Amino acid sequence: MKQITSLLFIATILLVFLQPVKVQAQFGGMGFGDIQNVQVESLTDAELLNFYRQMRAQGFTIQEVGNIARARGMPASEVTRLTTRLNRLATGRDRDDAATIRTMTRTGEGAELMFDPMIPLEDELLISELRRLVMERSEQDLLRELDLILEEGFPVFGANLFAGSSLSFEPSLNIPTPIDYIFGPDDEIRIDVWGAAEQEYRLTVNPDGNIRIPNIGPIRVAGLTYIEARDRIIRNLRRIYSGINVDNQQDGNTYADISLGNVRSITVSMIGEVRQPGSYTVSSLATVFNMLYAAGGPSRSGSWRQIQIIRGDTVVTEFDLYDLIVHANQVNNIRLNDQDIIKIPPYINRVRLNGEVKRPGIYEMKEGETLNDLVHFSGGFSENAYTDRIVLRRKTNIQRSISDVRWPEGGDIVMRNGDEIEIKELTDRYENRVRIEGAVFREGDYELTEGMTLLDLIEKAEGTKDEAYLDRGIIIRNQENLMLESVAFSITDIREGYSDDIPLHRDDLIRISSIFDLQETFTISVRGAVNRPERFEYLRDMTLQDAIFLAKGLRDEAAAYRVEVARRVVDVDVRTKVNQIAEVFTFEIDENFRFRDRDSEFRLHPFDQVFVRTKPNYQRQLTVRIEGEVQFPGEYVLERRDARLSDIIEQAGGLSQYASPEGASMQRILEVQTREVEREGFATRSAMLDALNLQDVNVTRFETVNDTTYTPVGIRLQDALRSPRGDNDIRVFEGDIINVPRQLQTIRVEGGVLSPVTMRYVPGRGLQNYIDAAGGTTNRGQRHRAYIVYANGEVDRVKRFLRMRSNPSVEAGATIIVPEKPPSQVMSPQETIALTSAILNTTILLFTVVDRLSRD
């Protein structure tokens, strides 16, 4: 995922470089983010025309703008006004009105273009290619391609063939010896003899072009093809192996086979418009395409269609890469010889093809090739191509021209250098569509046939549902001025003949509502001591017993003798307010879920609220935890509502002999936050189920975790145990944590002291002595503001009265904290100079004023 994100980021940066100015469609100073607040009627013609141009420049259609506005929260009426005015602009109906706000000049700053600005074709090609690369190629390939585009511009068709790091077009050596292979020096020839005699030879062609067979002598093979060399070698072998039949080996009793062993290396030169020109040493089996791949292919200005192979002083063939890429034709992909030269000349003609084709891009065309050939190279049209109008932009000697070409009639047009062809997309519009929505069995789009009426469409939709409201429906229809109109109808009246059937028009939208759509949703709610407190849909003739049944019955703490139903008061006189706003009914239920008398048949009304109260004395167990030096630490259930500290200590068996009650502390729940976290080992369990083909098994991924925040509560356990039920014997609450430490013997000093330290507690030693024992205060330490936090959570501080200091007593386990002054801000030299200058000026001014006053 990180790789894809980085690739898209790089692609975005590339688009910024290639297209420095990108206009954002706005209404005045507002963009699509504020479109929901726009009042269309308040927009001037100039603002709307400017928005229309920018919208077209970014490739948005009017329908897409309407969808965006609707999604952003613009009211439907405003969306209709917006699209209507934009359509009028598109059809030219507002051209005359807008002409007064346009300044049509040939030259001069501020002149507006008469035609909509267009996205450069190069950028459209780049966007299409980047999308393909992200989906189909690796990160390394994409980075290499982007670097190439930044360096040289958008590549021509076929350039990606030489950009893939995963591709390799080296000649294969594990093949039978080609019959047209020509032997040369350093080739290895293998000779296998079997039958009446057995022998194997491995011979290397020497620089003179000969091989030397023992007892035979030299045999010249250089310059011979495989067939010619084989025949010559076998004829010479017959001189020492008489059983070999040269004309028909099957008639002899000795047989021989000739094959190519290690191949020689040849030197081939790459010149012209090639990415990496130079001399290359390659296998003698290498072909033209092998060499092109080794050299990185043609450069930006190189030809792909007229690659020349020069042998000596003669061009032996011309290689067309498109024959290989498009047709897989290797007729001219010949095998190279030593000292061959491959020359790539500059291209002659290139055209650009964009839009709804399978491979948009830049193509090289030969003289005389037509639009038919170009479409063939691109793989043909896509499924959304609009071929009745193909836009051809062409450069003349003076200026540009544009032509509309129909397909296939215009397929014979000869392509010229610099031509730009654009294949548009089919318009998202139907010529014979109607739509029906609402209370019919099959909603959706239908074909509009000649003479089709409303009842015909309803019949196609398999009729109306039982809950359909038949007395009124609406047809939303486009008028000739593109404003929407509403045509009301009654299906009942049409079926019974009281009204005429309505003929349908193109793009009519028929809406038939359900009776449930036209009324408020009726509900009842059940709350309190039930197993499923919830809001339920109201059902006709629903009873109180039904409601409690839907709520899964009563819980253990339910006070069945007190079930209440609260009902809205619907007053007959709606002109005045009344004091009573609800009516409450009370019922009783026994433990067997039986109602008294006929209460179970009590009929509920819409929006009734059922309450099942909780027993007054019912209380779930509340627990506290005690830790440390007690006889039985752990969790304990509160036995009384007013349980106190002494009660919990008594339940825990009392304090141990090592306890320090004066240092006891307590934590109380301040806040509980609930969050969901992934269950431990979920990924392992999920992978195990996948391996067992149990993907349909539901495994809970998340679990709920409560984050509890505690706050310290200062307690005096020793006084609480000495005087049970006294002021210090405070009540405990659920979740409290009481900690009784061991006997404490240390004091901690921290904060603004030279050496924060934990030291031995000495009875009778004062607070200032402990601060001095920590090295005293730092430059920022505030001794007079020191305070002490006792082990039980209480806090005390140094007090001053009439310049007399009163220090708090120090107890074992306490922490002494010396606050620090905030760091002072050091003035810069410039600030110091400015301040000094201001003081001097003020002093001089003061002396001047005093001097004048003394003279007067």
PDB file of C-alpha atoms in Angstrom, residues 847-856:
ATOM      1  CA  PHE A 847      17.512  65.872  32.078  1.00  0.00           C
ATOM      2  CA  THR A 848      16.488  68.253  29.313  1.00  0.00           C
ATOM      3  CA  VAL A 849      13.056  68.837  30.845  1.00  0.00           C
ATOM      4  CA  VAL A 850      14.532  69.375  34.334  1.00  0.00           C
ATOM      5  CA  ASP A 851      17.112  71.807  32.940  1.00  0.00           C
ATOM      6  CA  ARG A 852      14.484  73.914  31.179  1.00  0.00           C
ATOM      7  CA  LEU A 853      12.264  73.971  34.245  1.00  0.00           C
ATOM      8  CA  SER A 854      15.182  75.120  36.410  1.00  0.00           C
ATOM      9  CA  ARG A 855      15.949  77.960  33.973  1.00  0.00           C
ATOM     10  CA  ASP A 856      12.348  79.112  33.961  1.00  0.00           C
TER      11      ASP A 856
END
